[in-house]
Amino acid sequence: MPAKTLRAAPAVLFLALALPACSATPPTPAPSQPLRAALVTPTDIDLNWTDGRPDVAGHVLEFATAETGPYTPLQYLARHVTTYRHPDLMPHTTFVYRLRAYRGPASAPVRVDLPPGEPTAADENSPHDWLPPRDRPGPLGARHALRTGSAAPGELRAVIKHANGIHFTWRDNSSDEDGFLLEIRRTGGGAYEPVAVLDPDVDSTGLITLPDEKHASYRVRALVLGERSEAVRLTTGE
């Protein structure tokens, strides 16, 4: 399935999955991950939560304008992130939020050091057919269920395409993933963060990096979506 970019092309930050996270299914309460919201200005909402479960790799923060949905993924957040500000909202509007856990193993990381400077004119004008996420053709190897065992992506490779461009490929070892996360740990950064969200069965994607991403480690996580928190709602002011 093709994915939609959420960062202006040709750069890629998040690719929206066609996942159940967007459905209008009533949320399943998860008392272990309470979600709280506060209106800190008339049009800014701060959210925070706690979740001490060791098997949770991160969360998807979803929002809607009615408790019955439909809900839209707002951000995929790594496990260590427990706060989020939703800024510059429409006045006099009700916003409803819920949190959904995700789990799944990550590949071994690869280190990428891009050359200094910007892409040349030839680089910019060359075909970027390596950039869109895709399921590469070819025979499939053995795959295993993430929900009953470990099936981390394997053989992650990174090829430098130009001064800001990287092409990633990996082996899909899972049979039941809801998608993949491309994660980054920037030089000087302490933890991996999602930098792209990809559809199930994808095993190739490009990345146009930001200035602080030229020297970094990357890995790919196969994910399955889990339980949702109870919904919280707030109405913006003037």
PDB file of C-alpha atoms in Angstrom:
ATOM      1  CA  MET A   1       0.000   0.000   0.000  1.00  0.00           C
ATOM      2  CA  PRO A   2       1.390   3.444  -0.803  1.00  0.00           C
ATOM      3  CA  ALA A   3       2.081   5.712   2.111  1.00  0.00           C
ATOM      4  CA  LYS A   4       1.411   9.431   2.424  1.00  0.00           C
ATOM      5  CA  THR A   5       4.177  11.809   3.393  1.00  0.00           C
ATOM      6  CA  LEU A   6       3.654  14.192   6.299  1.00  0.00           C
ATOM      7  CA  ARG A   7       6.813  16.221   5.666  1.00  0.00           C
ATOM      8  CA  ALA A   8       6.872  18.370   2.551  1.00  0.00           C
ATOM      9  CA  ALA A   9       8.320  16.402  -0.363  1.00  0.00           C
ATOM     10  CA  PRO A  10      10.972  15.375  -1.078  1.00  0.00           C
ATOM     11  CA  ALA A  11      11.869  15.093   2.602  1.00  0.00           C
ATOM     12  CA  VAL A  12      10.289  12.339   4.651  1.00  0.00           C
ATOM     13  CA  LEU A  13       9.454  12.603   8.332  1.00  0.00           C
ATOM     14  CA  PHE A  14       6.317  10.525   8.866  1.00  0.00           C
ATOM     15  CA  LEU A  15       4.460   8.351   6.403  1.00  0.00           C
ATOM     16  CA  ALA A  16       0.864   7.818   7.476  1.00  0.00           C
ATOM     17  CA  LEU A  17      -0.169   4.210   7.815  1.00  0.00           C
ATOM     18  CA  ALA A  18      -3.550   2.905   6.758  1.00  0.00           C
ATOM     19  CA  LEU A  19      -3.937   1.388  10.212  1.00  0.00           C
ATOM     20  CA  PRO A  20      -6.746   0.737  12.658  1.00  0.00           C
ATOM     21  CA  ALA A  21      -5.472   3.752  14.634  1.00  0.00           C
ATOM     22  CA  CYS A  22      -7.570   5.901  12.324  1.00  0.00           C
ATOM     23  CA  SER A  23     -10.789   3.959  12.821  1.00  0.00           C
ATOM     24  CA  ALA A  24     -13.835   5.074  14.734  1.00  0.00           C
ATOM     25  CA  THR A  25     -13.786   1.953  16.937  1.00  0.00           C
ATOM     26  CA  PRO A  26     -14.434   2.934  20.574  1.00  0.00           C
ATOM     27  CA  PRO A  27     -11.177   3.016  22.553  1.00  0.00           C
ATOM     28  CA  THR A  28     -10.260   0.116  24.790  1.00  0.00           C
ATOM     29  CA  PRO A  29      -9.402   1.443  28.274  1.00  0.00           C
ATOM     30  CA  ALA A  30      -5.855   0.781  29.448  1.00  0.00           C
ATOM     31  CA  PRO A  31      -5.565   1.950  33.065  1.00  0.00           C
ATOM     32  CA  SER A  32      -1.793   1.486  33.040  1.00  0.00           C
ATOM     33  CA  GLN A  33      -1.321   4.343  30.564  1.00  0.00           C
ATOM     34  CA  PRO A  34      -3.464   7.241  31.893  1.00  0.00           C
ATOM     35  CA  LEU A  35      -3.631  10.210  29.532  1.00  0.00           C
ATOM     36  CA  ARG A  36      -4.054  13.750  30.872  1.00  0.00           C
ATOM     37  CA  ALA A  37      -4.691  16.996  28.991  1.00  0.00           C
ATOM     38  CA  ALA A  38      -4.552  20.661  29.993  1.00  0.00           C
ATOM     39  CA  LEU A  39      -5.427  23.854  28.129  1.00  0.00           C
ATOM     40  CA  VAL A  40      -2.286  25.956  28.704  1.00  0.00           C
ATOM     41  CA  THR A  41      -3.331  28.816  26.410  1.00  0.00           C
ATOM     42  CA  PRO A  42      -6.685  29.340  24.700  1.00  0.00           C
ATOM     43  CA  THR A  43      -5.422  27.437  21.648  1.00  0.00           C
ATOM     44  CA  ASP A  44      -2.588  25.193  22.980  1.00  0.00           C
ATOM     45  CA  ILE A  45      -3.186  21.818  24.641  1.00  0.00           C
ATOM     46  CA  ASP A  46      -0.519  19.973  26.633  1.00  0.00           C
ATOM     47  CA  LEU A  47      -0.812  16.203  27.014  1.00  0.00           C
ATOM     48  CA  ASN A  48       1.114  13.906  29.341  1.00  0.00           C
ATOM     49  CA  TRP A  49       0.942  10.256  30.337  1.00  0.00           C
ATOM     50  CA  THR A  50       2.694   7.473  32.208  1.00  0.00           C
ATOM     51  CA  ASP A  51       3.252   3.884  31.122  1.00  0.00           C
ATOM     52  CA  GLY A  52       5.669   1.673  33.034  1.00  0.00           C
ATOM     53  CA  ARG A  53       5.066  -1.543  31.110  1.00  0.00           C
ATOM     54  CA  PRO A  54       8.484  -2.879  30.017  1.00  0.00           C
ATOM     55  CA  ASP A  55       7.262  -4.429  26.771  1.00  0.00           C
ATOM     56  CA  VAL A  56       5.878  -1.184  25.309  1.00  0.00           C
ATOM     57  CA  ALA A  57       8.172   0.345  22.664  1.00  0.00           C
ATOM     58  CA  GLY A  58       6.240   3.597  22.268  1.00  0.00           C
ATOM     59  CA  HIS A  59       2.862   5.203  21.701  1.00  0.00           C
ATOM     60  CA  VAL A  60       0.717   6.652  18.952  1.00  0.00           C
ATOM     61  CA  LEU A  61      -1.096   9.810  20.006  1.00  0.00           C
ATOM     62  CA  GLU A  62      -4.430  10.103  18.168  1.00  0.00           C
ATOM     63  CA  PHE A  63      -6.986  12.910  18.047  1.00  0.00           C
ATOM     64  CA  ALA A  64     -10.513  13.578  16.832  1.00  0.00           C
ATOM     65  CA  THR A  65     -13.176  16.261  17.184  1.00  0.00           C
ATOM     66  CA  ALA A  66     -15.775  13.792  18.505  1.00  0.00           C
ATOM     67  CA  GLU A  67     -15.319  10.940  20.970  1.00  0.00           C
ATOM     68  CA  THR A  68     -16.706   8.435  18.444  1.00  0.00           C
ATOM     69  CA  GLY A  69     -14.067   9.492  15.899  1.00  0.00           C
ATOM     70  CA  PRO A  70     -12.791   9.160  13.315  1.00  0.00           C
ATOM     71  CA  TYR A  71      -9.364   9.409  14.972  1.00  0.00           C
ATOM     72  CA  THR A  72      -6.207  10.541  13.193  1.00  0.00           C
ATOM     73  CA  PRO A  73      -2.634   9.681  14.283  1.00  0.00           C
ATOM     74  CA  LEU A  74      -1.034  12.885  15.529  1.00  0.00           C
ATOM     75  CA  GLN A  75       2.447  11.565  16.320  1.00  0.00           C
ATOM     76  CA  TYR A  76       4.386   8.321  16.818  1.00  0.00           C
ATOM     77  CA  LEU A  77       6.413   8.754  19.993  1.00  0.00           C
ATOM     78  CA  ALA A  78       9.254   6.696  21.436  1.00  0.00           C
ATOM     79  CA  ARG A  79       8.865   5.064  24.835  1.00  0.00           C
ATOM     80  CA  HIS A  80      10.798   7.731  26.738  1.00  0.00           C
ATOM     81  CA  VAL A  81       8.531  10.540  25.461  1.00  0.00           C
ATOM     82  CA  THR A  82       5.662  11.218  27.885  1.00  0.00           C
ATOM     83  CA  THR A  83       4.560  14.743  26.928  1.00  0.00           C
ATOM     84  CA  TYR A  84       3.263  16.432  23.777  1.00  0.00           C
ATOM     85  CA  ARG A  85       1.990  19.938  22.978  1.00  0.00           C
ATOM     86  CA  HIS A  86      -0.741  20.299  20.335  1.00  0.00           C
ATOM     87  CA  PRO A  87      -0.346  23.971  19.378  1.00  0.00           C
ATOM     88  CA  ASP A  88      -2.236  26.671  17.490  1.00  0.00           C
ATOM     89  CA  LEU A  89      -5.601  24.923  17.478  1.00  0.00           C
ATOM     90  CA  MET A  90      -8.886  26.202  16.122  1.00  0.00           C
ATOM     91  CA  PRO A  91     -10.702  28.322  18.733  1.00  0.00           C
ATOM     92  CA  HIS A  92     -13.974  27.148  20.291  1.00  0.00           C
ATOM     93  CA  THR A  93     -13.431  23.574  19.122  1.00  0.00           C
ATOM     94  CA  THR A  94     -13.553  20.337  21.086  1.00  0.00           C
ATOM     95  CA  PHE A  95     -10.557  18.030  20.705  1.00  0.00           C
ATOM     96  CA  VAL A  96     -10.532  14.416  21.904  1.00  0.00           C
ATOM     97  CA  TYR A  97      -7.279  12.505  22.447  1.00  0.00           C
ATOM     98  CA  ARG A  98      -6.339   8.910  23.118  1.00  0.00           C
ATOM     99  CA  LEU A  99      -3.058   7.033  23.331  1.00  0.00           C
ATOM    100  CA  ARG A 100      -2.285   3.711  21.706  1.00  0.00           C
ATOM    101  CA  ALA A 101       0.671   1.523  22.654  1.00  0.00           C
ATOM    102  CA  TYR A 102       2.881  -0.171  20.078  1.00  0.00           C
ATOM    103  CA  ARG A 103       5.304  -3.053  20.500  1.00  0.00           C
ATOM    104  CA  GLY A 104       7.810  -4.873  18.355  1.00  0.00           C
ATOM    105  CA  PRO A 105      11.515  -5.646  17.913  1.00  0.00           C
ATOM    106  CA  ALA A 106      14.079  -3.466  16.162  1.00  0.00           C
ATOM    107  CA  SER A 107      16.855  -4.416  13.761  1.00  0.00           C
ATOM    108  CA  ALA A 108      20.534  -4.024  14.491  1.00  0.00           C
ATOM    109  CA  PRO A 109      21.488  -0.363  13.849  1.00  0.00           C
ATOM    110  CA  VAL A 110      23.563   1.025  11.007  1.00  0.00           C
ATOM    111  CA  ARG A 111      25.710   4.154  11.216  1.00  0.00           C
ATOM    112  CA  VAL A 112      25.486   6.733   8.416  1.00  0.00           C
ATOM    113  CA  ASP A 113      27.841   9.689   7.950  1.00  0.00           C
ATOM    114  CA  LEU A 114      26.775  11.857   5.034  1.00  0.00           C
ATOM    115  CA  PRO A 115      29.281  14.055   3.177  1.00  0.00           C
ATOM    116  CA  PRO A 116      29.349  17.763   4.056  1.00  0.00           C
ATOM    117  CA  GLY A 117      27.478  20.349   2.052  1.00  0.00           C
ATOM    118  CA  GLU A 118      24.337  20.150  -0.038  1.00  0.00           C
ATOM    119  CA  PRO A 119      23.402  17.943  -2.998  1.00  0.00           C
ATOM    120  CA  THR A 120      24.747  19.037  -6.364  1.00  0.00           C
ATOM    121  CA  ALA A 121      22.489  20.141  -9.202  1.00  0.00           C
ATOM    122  CA  ALA A 122      23.064  16.754 -10.814  1.00  0.00           C
ATOM    123  CA  ASP A 123      21.954  15.035  -7.614  1.00  0.00           C
ATOM    124  CA  GLU A 124      18.817  17.168  -7.385  1.00  0.00           C
ATOM    125  CA  ASN A 125      17.908  16.550 -11.032  1.00  0.00           C
ATOM    126  CA  SER A 126      18.601  12.810 -11.033  1.00  0.00           C
ATOM    127  CA  PRO A 127      15.697  10.351 -10.659  1.00  0.00           C
ATOM    128  CA  HIS A 128      14.647   9.809  -7.050  1.00  0.00           C
ATOM    129  CA  ASP A 129      13.028   6.432  -7.653  1.00  0.00           C
ATOM    130  CA  TRP A 130      14.839   5.183  -4.533  1.00  0.00           C
ATOM    131  CA  LEU A 131      12.917   7.591  -2.297  1.00  0.00           C
ATOM    132  CA  PRO A 132       9.327   6.207  -2.113  1.00  0.00           C
ATOM    133  CA  PRO A 133       8.725   3.327   0.321  1.00  0.00           C
ATOM    134  CA  ARG A 134       8.075   0.032  -1.425  1.00  0.00           C
ATOM    135  CA  ASP A 135       7.881  -3.729  -1.107  1.00  0.00           C
ATOM    136  CA  ARG A 136      10.785  -5.004  -3.187  1.00  0.00           C
ATOM    137  CA  PRO A 137      10.049  -7.857  -5.596  1.00  0.00           C
ATOM    138  CA  GLY A 138      11.663 -11.214  -5.017  1.00  0.00           C
ATOM    139  CA  PRO A 139      11.219 -14.448  -3.102  1.00  0.00           C
ATOM    140  CA  LEU A 140      10.081 -14.188   0.495  1.00  0.00           C
ATOM    141  CA  GLY A 141      12.022 -15.827   3.285  1.00  0.00           C
ATOM    142  CA  ALA A 142      10.568 -17.440   6.378  1.00  0.00           C
ATOM    143  CA  ARG A 143       8.429 -15.061   8.417  1.00  0.00           C
ATOM    144  CA  HIS A 144       7.258 -15.281  12.010  1.00  0.00           C
ATOM    145  CA  ALA A 145       4.428 -13.745  13.997  1.00  0.00           C
ATOM    146  CA  LEU A 146       5.343 -10.742  16.115  1.00  0.00           C
ATOM    147  CA  ARG A 147       2.470 -11.416  18.491  1.00  0.00           C
ATOM    148  CA  THR A 148       3.830 -14.822  19.478  1.00  0.00           C
ATOM    149  CA  GLY A 149       7.594 -14.397  19.147  1.00  0.00           C
ATOM    150  CA  SER A 150      10.487 -12.250  17.949  1.00  0.00           C
ATOM    151  CA  ALA A 151      10.790 -11.375  14.273  1.00  0.00           C
ATOM    152  CA  ALA A 152      12.999  -8.307  14.111  1.00  0.00           C
ATOM    153  CA  PRO A 153      13.821  -6.910  10.664  1.00  0.00           C
ATOM    154  CA  GLY A 154      17.185  -8.165   9.413  1.00  0.00           C
ATOM    155  CA  GLU A 155      19.983  -7.178   7.067  1.00  0.00           C
ATOM    156  CA  LEU A 156      19.421  -3.434   7.357  1.00  0.00           C
ATOM    157  CA  ARG A 157      21.526  -1.624   4.766  1.00  0.00           C
ATOM    158  CA  ALA A 158      22.015   2.099   4.156  1.00  0.00           C
ATOM    159  CA  VAL A 159      23.301   3.500   0.854  1.00  0.00           C
ATOM    160  CA  ILE A 160      24.248   7.169   0.591  1.00  0.00           C
ATOM    161  CA  LYS A 161      22.592   8.643  -2.505  1.00  0.00           C
ATOM    162  CA  HIS A 162      23.832  12.234  -2.104  1.00  0.00           C
ATOM    163  CA  ALA A 163      24.759  14.749   0.593  1.00  0.00           C
ATOM    164  CA  ASN A 164      21.248  14.674   2.103  1.00  0.00           C
ATOM    165  CA  GLY A 165      19.839  11.380   0.821  1.00  0.00           C
ATOM    166  CA  ILE A 166      19.939   7.830   2.198  1.00  0.00           C
ATOM    167  CA  HIS A 167      18.330   4.681   0.804  1.00  0.00           C
ATOM    168  CA  PHE A 168      17.480   1.940   3.328  1.00  0.00           C
ATOM    169  CA  THR A 169      16.664  -1.707   2.652  1.00  0.00           C
ATOM    170  CA  TRP A 170      15.980  -4.553   5.067  1.00  0.00           C
ATOM    171  CA  ARG A 171      14.592  -8.080   5.283  1.00  0.00           C
ATOM    172  CA  ASP A 172      11.009  -8.361   6.499  1.00  0.00           C
ATOM    173  CA  ASN A 173      10.987 -11.279   8.947  1.00  0.00           C
ATOM    174  CA  SER A 174       7.468 -10.775  10.347  1.00  0.00           C
ATOM    175  CA  SER A 175       4.139 -12.041   9.058  1.00  0.00           C
ATOM    176  CA  ASP A 176       1.700  -9.888  11.035  1.00  0.00           C
ATOM    177  CA  GLU A 177       3.206  -6.424  11.461  1.00  0.00           C
ATOM    178  CA  ASP A 178       0.961  -3.363  11.417  1.00  0.00           C
ATOM    179  CA  GLY A 179       3.846  -1.419   9.921  1.00  0.00           C
ATOM    180  CA  PHE A 180       7.468  -0.406  10.393  1.00  0.00           C
ATOM    181  CA  LEU A 181       9.239   2.509  12.035  1.00  0.00           C
ATOM    182  CA  LEU A 182      12.493   3.920  10.733  1.00  0.00           C
ATOM    183  CA  GLU A 183      14.195   5.221  13.875  1.00  0.00           C
ATOM    184  CA  ILE A 184      17.123   7.596  14.274  1.00  0.00           C
ATOM    185  CA  ARG A 185      19.643   8.328  17.008  1.00  0.00           C
ATOM    186  CA  ARG A 186      21.398  11.561  16.184  1.00  0.00           C
ATOM    187  CA  THR A 187      24.996  12.173  17.165  1.00  0.00           C
ATOM    188  CA  GLY A 188      24.893  13.369  20.751  1.00  0.00           C
ATOM    189  CA  GLY A 189      21.351  12.093  21.208  1.00  0.00           C
ATOM    190  CA  GLY A 190      20.599   9.553  23.897  1.00  0.00           C
ATOM    191  CA  ALA A 191      17.698   7.574  22.423  1.00  0.00           C
ATOM    192  CA  TYR A 192      16.197   6.455  19.134  1.00  0.00           C
ATOM    193  CA  GLU A 193      13.227   8.427  17.775  1.00  0.00           C
ATOM    194  CA  PRO A 194      10.810   7.542  14.950  1.00  0.00           C
ATOM    195  CA  VAL A 195      11.669   9.433  11.777  1.00  0.00           C
ATOM    196  CA  ALA A 196       9.375   7.591   9.341  1.00  0.00           C
ATOM    197  CA  VAL A 197       6.314   5.356   9.680  1.00  0.00           C
ATOM    198  CA  LEU A 198       5.816   2.794   6.929  1.00  0.00           C
ATOM    199  CA  ASP A 199       3.109   0.421   5.775  1.00  0.00           C
ATOM    200  CA  PRO A 200       3.177  -3.366   6.330  1.00  0.00           C
ATOM    201  CA  ASP A 201       5.404  -5.404   3.978  1.00  0.00           C
ATOM    202  CA  VAL A 202       7.549  -2.380   3.047  1.00  0.00           C
ATOM    203  CA  ASP A 203      11.257  -3.252   3.005  1.00  0.00           C
ATOM    204  CA  SER A 204      12.795  -0.253   1.239  1.00  0.00           C
ATOM    205  CA  THR A 205      12.581   3.500   1.721  1.00  0.00           C
ATOM    206  CA  GLY A 206      14.564   6.650   1.165  1.00  0.00           C
ATOM    207  CA  LEU A 207      15.131   9.516   3.558  1.00  0.00           C
ATOM    208  CA  ILE A 208      15.960  13.152   2.836  1.00  0.00           C
ATOM    209  CA  THR A 209      17.747  14.234   5.986  1.00  0.00           C
ATOM    210  CA  LEU A 210      17.545  17.419   7.989  1.00  0.00           C
ATOM    211  CA  PRO A 211      20.774  19.249   8.949  1.00  0.00           C
ATOM    212  CA  ASP A 212      21.047  17.483  12.328  1.00  0.00           C
ATOM    213  CA  GLU A 213      20.575  14.061  10.723  1.00  0.00           C
ATOM    214  CA  LYS A 214      23.743  13.947   8.593  1.00  0.00           C
ATOM    215  CA  HIS A 215      25.608  11.912  11.219  1.00  0.00           C
ATOM    216  CA  ALA A 216      23.374   9.370  12.923  1.00  0.00           C
ATOM    217  CA  SER A 217      22.549   5.747  13.617  1.00  0.00           C
ATOM    218  CA  TYR A 218      19.391   4.221  12.157  1.00  0.00           C
ATOM    219  CA  ARG A 219      17.358   1.090  12.762  1.00  0.00           C
ATOM    220  CA  VAL A 220      14.014  -0.356  11.637  1.00  0.00           C
ATOM    221  CA  ARG A 221      11.331  -1.602  14.027  1.00  0.00           C
ATOM    222  CA  ALA A 222       8.480  -3.962  13.111  1.00  0.00           C
ATOM    223  CA  LEU A 223       5.452  -2.869  15.111  1.00  0.00           C
ATOM    224  CA  VAL A 224       2.082  -4.155  16.214  1.00  0.00           C
ATOM    225  CA  LEU A 225      -0.522  -1.797  17.624  1.00  0.00           C
ATOM    226  CA  GLY A 226      -1.931  -2.503  21.056  1.00  0.00           C
ATOM    227  CA  GLU A 227      -4.536  -1.265  23.477  1.00  0.00           C
ATOM    228  CA  ARG A 228      -5.813   2.297  23.664  1.00  0.00           C
ATOM    229  CA  SER A 229      -6.154   4.588  26.638  1.00  0.00           C
ATOM    230  CA  GLU A 230      -9.378   6.174  27.709  1.00  0.00           C
ATOM    231  CA  ALA A 231     -10.196   9.311  25.741  1.00  0.00           C
ATOM    232  CA  VAL A 232      -9.769  12.806  27.176  1.00  0.00           C
ATOM    233  CA  ARG A 233     -11.449  15.908  25.770  1.00  0.00           C
ATOM    234  CA  LEU A 234     -10.927  19.655  25.967  1.00  0.00           C
ATOM    235  CA  THR A 235     -12.505  22.639  24.265  1.00  0.00           C
ATOM    236  CA  THR A 236     -10.314  25.514  23.119  1.00  0.00           C
ATOM    237  CA  GLY A 237     -11.090  29.125  23.992  1.00  0.00           C
ATOM    238  CA  GLU A 238     -10.801  32.484  22.250  1.00  0.00           C
TER     239      GLU A 238
END
